[in-house]
CSV table of C-alpha atoms and ligand atoms in Angstrom, one decimal:
chain,number,residue,atom,x,y,z
A,4,UNK,CA,0.5,23.9,-19.8
A,5,UNK,CA,-2.2,24.7,-17.5
A,6,UNK,CA,-4.0,21.9,-15.6
A,7,UNK,CA,-5.6,21.5,-12.2
A,8,UNK,CA,-3.7,19.4,-10.6
A,9,UNK,CA,0.1,18.3,-10.8
A,10,UNK,CA,0.7,15.0,-8.6
A,11,UNK,CA,4.1,14.3,-7.8
A,12,UNK,CA,4.8,10.2,-7.7
A,13,UNK,CA,3.2,7.6,-9.1
A,14,UNK,CA,2.8,4.5,-6.9
A,15,UNK,CA,-0.6,3.6,-5.3
A,16,UNK,CA,-0.9,6.9,-4.0
A,17,UNK,CA,-0.5,9.2,-7.3
A,18,UNK,CA,-2.2,6.5,-9.1
A,19,UNK,CA,-5.5,6.8,-6.8
A,20,UNK,CA,-5.5,10.2,-6.5
A,21,UNK,CA,-5.2,10.7,-10.4
A,22,UNK,CA,-8.0,8.2,-10.8
A,23,UNK,CA,-10.0,10.7,-8.4
A,24,UNK,CA,-9.5,13.3,-10.8
A,25,UNK,CA,-10.2,11.5,-13.8
A,26,UNK,CA,-13.4,10.5,-12.7
A,27,UNK,CA,-14.6,14.1,-11.6
A,28,UNK,CA,-12.7,15.3,-14.9
A,29,UNK,CA,-10.5,17.2,-13.4
A,30,UNK,CA,-7.1,17.7,-15.7
A,31,UNK,CA,-4.0,16.9,-14.1
A,32,UNK,CA,-0.3,15.6,-15.0
A,33,UNK,CA,1.8,13.3,-12.7
A,34,UNK,CA,5.4,14.0,-12.6
A,35,UNK,CA,7.4,10.8,-11.2
A,36,UNK,CA,10.8,8.9,-12.6
A,37,UNK,CA,10.6,6.4,-13.9
A,38,UNK,CA,12.2,3.7,-11.2
A,39,UNK,CA,10.9,1.2,-8.4
A,40,UNK,CA,8.6,2.2,-5.6
A,41,UNK,CA,7.3,0.2,-2.6
A,42,UNK,CA,4.4,0.0,-5.0
A,43,UNK,CA,5.8,-2.0,-7.3
A,44,UNK,CA,7.4,-4.3,-5.0
A,45,UNK,CA,4.4,-4.8,-2.3
A,46,UNK,CA,2.3,-8.3,-2.4
A,47,UNK,CA,-0.6,-6.0,-2.8
A,48,UNK,CA,-2.2,-7.8,-0.2
A,49,UNK,CA,-5.7,-6.5,0.6
A,50,UNK,CA,-6.6,-7.7,4.0
A,51,UNK,CA,-9.0,-6.2,6.7
A,52,UNK,CA,-7.4,-7.9,9.8
A,53,UNK,CA,-4.3,-7.9,11.6
A,54,UNK,CA,-3.3,-11.4,11.8
A,55,UNK,CA,-0.9,-11.3,15.0
A,56,UNK,CA,-3.9,-10.2,17.4
A,57,UNK,CA,-6.8,-11.3,15.5
A,58,UNK,CA,-8.5,-7.8,15.7
A,59,UNK,CA,-9.5,-6.0,12.7
A,60,UNK,CA,-7.8,-3.4,11.1
A,61,UNK,CA,-8.6,0.8,11.8
A,62,UNK,CA,-11.8,1.4,10.0
A,63,UNK,CA,-12.0,-2.0,8.1
A,64,UNK,CA,-15.1,-1.5,6.6
A,65,UNK,CA,-15.2,1.5,5.2
A,66,UNK,CA,-11.7,0.8,3.5
A,67,UNK,CA,-12.1,-2.7,1.9
A,68,UNK,CA,-15.6,-2.1,0.6
A,69,UNK,CA,-13.9,1.0,-1.0
A,70,UNK,CA,-11.2,-0.9,-2.4
A,71,UNK,CA,-12.6,-3.9,-3.6
A,72,UNK,CA,-14.9,-1.5,-5.9
A,73,UNK,CA,-12.3,0.8,-6.7
A,74,UNK,CA,-10.3,-1.9,-8.6
A,75,UNK,CA,-12.7,-3.9,-10.2
A,76,UNK,CA,-13.4,-0.5,-11.6
A,77,UNK,CA,-10.1,0.1,-12.4
A,78,UNK,CA,-9.6,-3.4,-14.0
A,79,UNK,CA,-12.6,-2.5,-16.2
A,80,UNK,CA,-11.0,0.8,-17.2
A,81,UNK,CA,-7.2,-0.8,-18.2
A,82,UNK,CA,-8.6,-4.0,-19.5
A,83,UNK,CA,-6.6,-6.0,-17.3
A,84,UNK,CA,-7.1,-8.4,-14.5
A,85,UNK,CA,-5.4,-7.1,-11.6
A,86,UNK,CA,-7.9,-7.9,-8.7
A,87,UNK,CA,-7.3,-11.6,-7.6
A,88,UNK,CA,-9.7,-12.7,-4.7
A,89,UNK,CA,-7.8,-15.2,-2.9
A,90,UNK,CA,-8.7,-16.5,1.0
A,91,UNK,CA,-5.4,-16.0,3.6
A,92,UNK,CA,-4.6,-18.9,5.6
A,93,UNK,CA,-3.0,-18.3,9.0
A,94,UNK,CA,-1.0,-21.1,10.0
A,95,UNK,CA,-1.8,-21.4,13.8
A,96,UNK,CA,1.5,-21.9,16.2
A,97,UNK,CA,-0.2,-23.4,19.1
A,98,UNK,CA,-3.6,-24.8,20.3
A,99,UNK,CA,-3.8,-21.1,22.1
A,100,UNK,CA,-3.9,-19.1,18.4
A,101,UNK,CA,-6.6,-21.7,17.5
A,102,UNK,CA,-8.7,-20.8,20.5
A,103,UNK,CA,-8.5,-17.0,19.9
A,104,UNK,CA,-9.2,-17.2,16.2
A,105,UNK,CA,-12.4,-19.1,17.1
A,106,UNK,CA,-13.5,-16.6,19.5
A,107,UNK,CA,-12.0,-13.4,17.6
A,108,UNK,CA,-14.5,-14.8,14.3
A,109,UNK,CA,-17.6,-15.0,16.8
A,110,UNK,CA,-17.1,-11.1,17.1
A,111,UNK,CA,-19.2,-8.7,15.1
A,112,UNK,CA,-16.7,-6.8,13.8
A,113,UNK,CA,-14.5,-10.1,12.3
A,114,UNK,CA,-17.6,-12.1,11.6
A,115,UNK,CA,-17.9,-11.1,8.2
A,116,UNK,CA,-13.6,-11.7,7.8
A,117,UNK,CA,-13.0,-14.7,9.4
A,118,UNK,CA,-14.0,-18.1,8.3
A,119,UNK,CA,-15.0,-20.0,12.0
A,120,UNK,CA,-14.4,-23.2,10.5
A,121,UNK,CA,-11.1,-24.2,10.8
A,122,UNK,CA,-9.2,-25.6,8.0
A,123,UNK,CA,-7.3,-28.9,8.6
A,124,UNK,CA,-4.1,-29.5,8.5
A,125,UNK,CA,-4.2,-33.0,6.2
A,126,UNK,CA,-6.2,-30.2,3.7
A,127,UNK,CA,-2.5,-28.9,2.3
A,128,UNK,CA,0.2,-31.6,2.6
A,129,UNK,CA,2.5,-28.9,0.7
A,130,UNK,CA,2.7,-27.0,4.3
A,131,UNK,CA,3.2,-27.4,7.8
A,132,UNK,CA,0.9,-26.9,10.3
A,133,UNK,CA,0.2,-28.8,12.9
A,134,UNK,CA,-2.5,-26.7,14.5
A,135,UNK,CA,-4.5,-26.1,11.5
A,136,UNK,CA,-5.1,-22.4,9.9
A,137,UNK,CA,-7.7,-19.7,10.2
A,138,UNK,CA,-9.6,-18.6,6.4
A,139,UNK,CA,-9.2,-14.5,6.1
A,140,UNK,CA,-12.6,-14.5,3.7
A,141,UNK,CA,-12.4,-10.7,2.4
A,142,UNK,CA,-9.2,-10.8,0.9
A,143,UNK,CA,-7.6,-10.1,-1.9
A,144,UNK,CA,-4.2,-9.7,-3.9
A,145,UNK,CA,-3.9,-6.5,-6.4
A,146,UNK,CA,-1.2,-6.5,-9.1
A,147,UNK,CA,0.0,-3.1,-8.4
A,148,UNK,CA,2.8,-3.5,-10.8
A,149,UNK,CA,0.9,-4.4,-13.8
A,150,UNK,CA,-1.9,-2.0,-13.0
A,151,UNK,CA,0.7,0.9,-12.5
A,152,UNK,CA,2.2,0.0,-16.0
A,153,UNK,CA,-1.3,0.1,-17.9
A,154,UNK,CA,-2.5,3.1,-16.2
A,155,UNK,CA,0.6,5.3,-17.8
A,156,UNK,CA,0.6,3.3,-21.0
A,157,UNK,CA,-3.3,3.4,-21.7
A,158,UNK,CA,-4.9,6.1,-19.7
A,159,UNK,CA,-2.4,9.2,-18.9
A,160,UNK,CA,0.6,8.8,-21.7
A,161,UNK,CA,0.5,12.2,-22.7
A,162,UNK,CA,-0.5,13.3,-18.7
A,163,UNK,CA,2.8,11.7,-17.4
A,164,UNK,CA,6.0,13.3,-17.1
A,165,UNK,CA,8.7,10.9,-16.5
A,166,UNK,CA,11.4,12.6,-14.1
A,167,UNK,CA,12.0,13.5,-10.6
A,168,UNK,CA,10.6,17.0,-9.5
A,169,UNK,CA,13.2,19.1,-7.9
A,170,UNK,CA,11.2,20.8,-5.0
A,171,UNK,CA,13.7,24.1,-5.4
A,172,UNK,CA,12.2,24.7,-9.1
A,173,UNK,CA,8.6,24.8,-7.8
A,174,UNK,CA,7.0,28.7,-7.8
A,175,UNK,CA,4.0,28.8,-5.2
A,176,UNK,CA,1.8,31.1,-5.5
A,177,UNK,CA,-2.2,31.6,-6.7
A,178,UNK,CA,-1.0,29.1,-9.3
A,179,UNK,CA,1.9,26.1,-8.8
A,180,UNK,CA,4.3,26.9,-11.5
A,181,UNK,CA,6.9,23.8,-12.2
A,182,UNK,CA,8.7,24.2,-15.5
A,183,UNK,CA,6.1,24.9,-18.5
A,184,UNK,CA,3.2,23.5,-16.2
A,185,UNK,CA,0.8,26.0,-14.1
A,186,UNK,CA,-1.6,24.3,-11.3
A,187,UNK,CA,-4.2,25.2,-9.4
A,188,UNK,CA,-2.7,22.7,-7.0
A,189,UNK,CA,-0.3,20.4,-6.1
A,190,UNK,CA,-0.5,16.8,-4.1
A,191,UNK,CA,2.5,15.1,-2.8
A,192,UNK,CA,2.3,11.5,-3.2
A,193,UNK,CA,6.1,10.5,-2.6
A,194,UNK,CA,6.4,7.8,-0.4
A,195,UNK,CA,9.4,7.4,1.7
A,196,UNK,CA,11.1,10.1,-0.5
A,197,UNK,CA,8.3,12.7,1.2
A,198,UNK,CA,11.2,13.1,4.1
A,199,UNK,CA,13.4,15.4,1.7
A,200,UNK,CA,10.1,17.3,0.9
A,201,UNK,CA,10.8,20.6,2.2
A,202,UNK,CA,6.9,21.7,2.8
A,203,UNK,CA,6.4,18.3,4.4
A,204,UNK,CA,9.7,17.3,6.1
A,205,UNK,CA,8.5,18.4,9.9
A,206,UNK,CA,6.1,14.8,9.5
A,207,UNK,CA,7.1,12.1,11.1
A,208,UNK,CA,7.6,9.9,8.4
A,209,UNK,CA,9.9,6.7,10.0
A,210,UNK,CA,10.5,4.3,6.7
A,211,UNK,CA,10.9,0.7,7.3
A,212,UNK,CA,12.9,-1.2,4.9
A,213,UNK,CA,11.1,-4.7,3.7
A,214,UNK,CA,13.3,-6.8,1.7
A,215,UNK,CA,11.3,-9.8,-0.4
A,216,UNK,CA,12.1,-13.2,-2.3
A,217,UNK,CA,10.0,-13.8,-5.9
A,218,UNK,CA,10.4,-18.3,-6.1
A,219,UNK,CA,9.4,-20.6,-8.6
A,220,UNK,CA,7.5,-23.8,-6.7
A,221,UNK,CA,6.1,-26.1,-9.6
A,222,UNK,CA,3.5,-28.0,-6.9
A,223,UNK,CA,2.2,-25.4,-4.7
A,224,UNK,CA,-1.4,-24.2,-4.7
A,225,UNK,CA,-1.5,-20.7,-6.5
A,226,UNK,CA,-5.7,-20.2,-4.9
A,227,UNK,CA,-4.3,-19.4,-1.2
A,228,UNK,CA,-2.1,-16.8,-0.1
A,229,UNK,CA,-0.2,-18.8,3.3
A,230,UNK,CA,0.6,-16.7,6.3
A,231,UNK,CA,3.2,-18.7,8.3
A,232,UNK,CA,5.9,-16.1,10.2
A,233,UNK,CA,5.8,-14.5,6.7
A,234,UNK,CA,3.5,-14.0,3.7
A,235,UNK,CA,3.6,-16.7,0.9
A,236,UNK,CA,1.5,-15.2,-1.7
A,237,UNK,CA,0.8,-16.8,-5.4
A,238,UNK,CA,2.2,-13.9,-8.2
A,239,UNK,CA,1.0,-16.6,-11.5
A,240,UNK,CA,3.4,-18.9,-13.7
A,241,UNK,CA,3.9,-21.0,-10.3
A,242,UNK,CA,6.0,-17.9,-8.9
A,243,UNK,CA,5.5,-16.3,-5.4
A,244,UNK,CA,6.0,-13.6,-3.4
A,245,UNK,CA,7.9,-14.1,-0.2
A,246,UNK,CA,7.9,-11.6,2.4
A,247,UNK,CA,8.9,-9.6,4.2
A,248,UNK,CA,11.5,-8.2,6.4
A,249,UNK,CA,10.9,-5.3,8.7
A,250,UNK,CA,14.2,-2.9,9.3
A,251,UNK,CA,14.0,0.5,10.8
A,252,UNK,CA,17.5,1.3,10.5
A,253,UNK,CA,19.0,1.0,6.9
A,254,UNK,CA,16.9,3.3,4.9
A,255,UNK,CA,18.8,2.1,1.9
A,256,UNK,CA,17.1,-0.4,-1.1
A,257,UNK,CA,20.2,-2.5,-1.0
A,258,UNK,CA,19.4,-6.0,-0.5
A,259,UNK,CA,21.3,-8.1,2.1
A,260,UNK,CA,22.2,-11.9,3.1
A,261,UNK,CA,21.0,-11.6,6.4
A,262,UNK,CA,17.9,-10.7,4.7
A,263,UNK,CA,17.6,-13.3,2.6
A,264,UNK,CA,18.7,-16.0,5.0
A,265,UNK,CA,15.6,-14.6,7.5
A,266,UNK,CA,13.6,-14.7,5.0
A,267,UNK,CA,14.5,-18.7,4.4
A,268,UNK,CA,14.4,-20.0,7.2
A,269,UNK,CA,11.1,-18.7,8.1
A,270,UNK,CA,10.0,-20.0,4.6
A,271,UNK,CA,11.3,-23.2,5.6
A,272,UNK,CA,9.3,-23.6,8.8
A,273,UNK,CA,6.2,-23.8,6.8
A,274,UNK,CA,6.5,-24.8,3.3
A,275,UNK,CA,7.2,-28.3,2.5
A,276,UNK,CA,7.8,-28.0,-1.3
A,277,UNK,CA,11.5,-27.5,-2.9
A,278,UNK,CA,11.3,-24.0,-4.7
A,279,UNK,CA,13.8,-22.1,-6.9
A,280,UNK,CA,14.6,-18.6,-5.9
A,281,UNK,CA,14.3,-15.7,-9.1
A,282,UNK,CA,14.3,-12.3,-7.4
A,283,UNK,CA,15.9,-10.9,-4.3
A,284,UNK,CA,14.7,-7.0,-3.8
A,285,UNK,CA,14.2,-4.4,-1.3
A,286,UNK,CA,12.0,-0.8,-0.8
A,287,UNK,CA,11.1,1.3,2.1
A,288,UNK,CA,7.8,1.4,3.4
A,289,UNK,CA,6.4,5.0,4.5
A,290,UNK,CA,5.9,4.4,8.0
A,291,UNK,CA,4.2,6.7,10.5
A,292,UNK,CA,5.3,7.5,14.1
A,293,UNK,CA,1.2,6.8,15.3
A,294,UNK,CA,0.9,4.5,12.7
A,295,UNK,CA,-1.5,6.4,10.5
A,296,UNK,CA,-1.9,8.1,7.2
A,297,UNK,CA,-0.4,11.6,6.8
A,298,UNK,CA,-2.9,13.1,4.7
A,299,UNK,CA,-4.3,16.5,4.2
A,300,UNK,CA,-3.4,20.6,3.5
A,301,UNK,CA,0.0,22.3,4.3
A,302,UNK,CA,-0.5,24.6,7.1
A,303,UNK,CA,0.5,27.6,5.5
A,304,UNK,CA,0.1,27.3,1.6
A,305,UNK,CA,-3.7,26.7,0.8
A,306,UNK,CA,-2.8,24.6,-3.0
A,307,UNK,CA,-0.3,22.5,-1.4
A,308,UNK,CA,-1.3,18.9,-0.2
A,309,UNK,CA,-0.3,15.4,0.9
A,310,UNK,CA,-1.0,11.7,0.5
A,311,UNK,CA,1.6,9.8,2.3
A,312,UNK,CA,2.2,7.7,5.2
A,313,UNK,CA,0.6,4.3,3.9
A,314,UNK,CA,3.1,2.0,6.0
A,315,UNK,CA,2.1,-1.4,5.6
A,316,UNK,CA,-1.6,-1.1,4.2
A,317,UNK,CA,-1.1,1.0,1.2
A,318,UNK,CA,-3.3,-1.2,-1.0
A,319,UNK,CA,-5.6,-1.3,1.0
A,320,UNK,CA,-6.3,2.3,2.5
A,321,UNK,CA,-5.0,4.2,-0.4
A,322,UNK,CA,-8.3,4.2,-2.6
A,323,UNK,CA,-10.5,5.7,0.0
A,324,UNK,CA,-7.9,8.0,1.3
A,325,UNK,CA,-7.7,9.7,-1.9
A,326,UNK,CA,-11.2,10.1,-2.3
A,327,UNK,CA,-11.0,11.6,1.8
A,328,UNK,CA,-8.5,14.0,0.2
A,329,UNK,CA,-10.4,15.1,-2.7
A,330,UNK,CA,-13.6,15.9,-1.0
A,331,UNK,CA,-11.4,17.9,1.5
A,332,UNK,CA,-9.7,19.8,-1.6
A,333,UNK,CA,-13.2,20.4,-3.5
A,334,UNK,CA,-15.7,20.4,-0.8
A,335,UNK,CA,-14.1,21.4,2.2
A,336,UNK,CA,-15.3,18.5,3.8
A,337,UNK,CA,-13.3,17.1,6.7
A,338,UNK,CA,-10.7,14.7,6.9
A,339,UNK,CA,-11.2,12.0,10.0
A,340,UNK,CA,-8.9,13.7,12.5
A,341,UNK,CA,-6.7,10.5,12.8
A,342,UNK,CA,-5.3,10.8,9.3
A,343,UNK,CA,-5.3,14.5,8.7
A,344,UNK,CA,-2.1,15.9,9.0
A,345,UNK,CA,-3.1,18.9,11.2
A,346,UNK,CA,-2.3,16.5,14.4
A,347,UNK,CA,1.0,17.7,14.0
A,348,UNK,CA,0.8,21.2,13.0
A,349,UNK,CA,2.4,22.4,16.4
A,350,UNK,CA,5.9,20.7,15.1
A,351,UNK,CA,5.8,22.7,11.8
A,352,UNK,CA,5.0,26.2,13.5
A,353,UNK,CA,7.3,24.7,16.0
A,354,UNK,CA,10.5,24.6,13.3
B,25,LIG,C1,8.2,-5.4,0.9
B,25,LIG,C2,6.9,-4.5,0.9
B,25,LIG,C3,6.0,-5.2,1.2
B,25,LIG,C4,4.6,-4.9,0.9
B,25,LIG,N1,3.4,-5.3,0.5
B,25,LIG,C5,2.4,-5.1,1.1
B,25,LIG,C6,1.0,-5.4,1.0
B,25,LIG,O1,1.0,-6.4,0.4
B,25,LIG,N2,0.0,-4.7,0.7
B,25,LIG,C7,-0.1,-3.3,1.1
B,25,LIG,O2,-1.2,-3.1,1.6
B,25,LIG,N3,1.0,-2.7,1.2
B,25,LIG,C8,2.2,-3.4,1.1
B,25,LIG,N4,3.4,-2.8,1.2
B,25,LIG,C9,3.3,-1.2,1.7
B,25,LIG,C10,3.1,-0.8,0.2
B,25,LIG,O3,3.9,-1.0,-0.9
B,25,LIG,C11,2.9,0.5,0.5
B,25,LIG,O4,2.0,1.4,1.8
B,25,LIG,C12,2.1,1.6,-0.9
B,25,LIG,O5,3.2,0.9,-1.8
B,25,LIG,C13,3.0,3.3,-0.7
B,25,LIG,O6,2.7,3.7,-1.8
B,25,LIG,P1,2.9,5.7,-2.2
B,25,LIG,O7,2.3,5.6,-3.3
B,25,LIG,O8,2.6,6.1,-1.2
B,25,LIG,O9,4.7,5.3,-2.3
B,25,LIG,P2,6.0,4.9,-3.3
B,25,LIG,O10,5.1,3.3,-4.1
B,25,LIG,O11,7.1,4.6,-2.3
B,25,LIG,O12,5.7,5.8,-4.3
B,25,LIG,C14,6.0,6.9,-4.3
B,25,LIG,C15,6.4,7.9,-5.6
B,25,LIG,O13,7.0,9.1,-5.4
B,25,LIG,C16,8.0,9.0,-6.1
B,25,LIG,N5,8.6,10.3,-5.9
B,25,LIG,C17,9.7,10.4,-4.7
B,25,LIG,N6,9.8,11.1,-5.1
B,25,LIG,C18,9.7,12.1,-6.1
B,25,LIG,C19,10.3,13.5,-6.5
B,25,LIG,N7,11.1,14.1,-6.0
B,25,LIG,N8,9.8,14.0,-8.0
B,25,LIG,C20,8.8,12.8,-8.6
B,25,LIG,N9,8.7,11.5,-8.0
B,25,LIG,C21,8.9,11.4,-6.9
B,25,LIG,C22,8.6,7.8,-6.7
B,25,LIG,O14,9.7,7.2,-7.5
B,25,LIG,C23,7.7,6.8,-6.4
B,25,LIG,O15,6.8,6.9,-7.7
B,25,LIG,C24,4.6,-3.2,1.4
B,25,LIG,C25,5.7,-2.4,1.2
B,25,LIG,C26,7.1,-2.9,1.2
B,25,LIG,C27,8.1,-2.2,0.7
């Protein structure tokens, strides 16, 4: 089989790149095992702000505008509702945070995203918020798990190879050969597993494990994402996503009693209603030493590319990053230097 591109991995990065190719009428095949990834476990929260310090995220307007239109077009394509516009209510810990929010919400870079009007503690009796809450306006939850499943089943059922690619079986040349596939180029979208990719293992992927709980809570509103010490996000059918932990030492996807207890203690600080635990799971985020994505062309092989390092913001960033990568490959357009893997080229040639 001869195609334009071989995509390795099918989390949100693989899907985003596949979608760029589909929109530009390029042929492709995806290789990915049928297993859970960080994308399946993510809450899918699209949030243009940093809620610890009340700042916009890096290139917030660029990312958010592209992401909303990308996911809304995808909804049409897969004919399923996956983009849920939901405000985030940040619970303040003290009066100082309340004041900081009001100052931040008046800044030009944030006024589009933060509501100046505070949400009173009396508005929601189900959460404990003695210092009120601040509302993030342009935020949403994308149901990535449903999106991935529908995309495979409806859009690429004959272009999807359900297996883990063995890097040793790739033959590089004018064309990339893998089993019976011959591709003009290969794009690796392997998330944290990218650490064992021999072409890109010089890149500083660190990885950060995240544990989450899914709970059922009959009386809690489904119209708001709450952000206390952790996120509490509605998932439909009275279920909620609770997370998450950050652990840089443990690189396994095993859940821990310690993680569960930590999540429960944080949840009980603000949720006043009874709930039932349905699931406890863990995955590894592909975080990078300088907290920027890993995007670009291999330092030596012209037809080998990477889209990785999405960290904690893959759902927000992946749509436009895939577009930047496509434009690099097709038109040789420059990537923003902060995202380009060229910034680590010295490490490659040193090895
Ligand atoms: C608990 C938790 C909560 C999160 N919440 C959010 C959130 O609310 N919002 C947000 O924006 N981000 C969130 N994130 C981060 C987000 O999940 C990631 O940024 C994003 O999902 C990474 O996507 P990816 O496609 O790069 O990697 P992954 O989702 O890890 O996908 C990698 C894919 O590559 C495949 N693969 C790997 N090696 C091979 C191989 N050799 N051959 C074939 N296939 C291979 C894997 O099987 C998988 O399909 C969260 C992460 C965690 C862990």
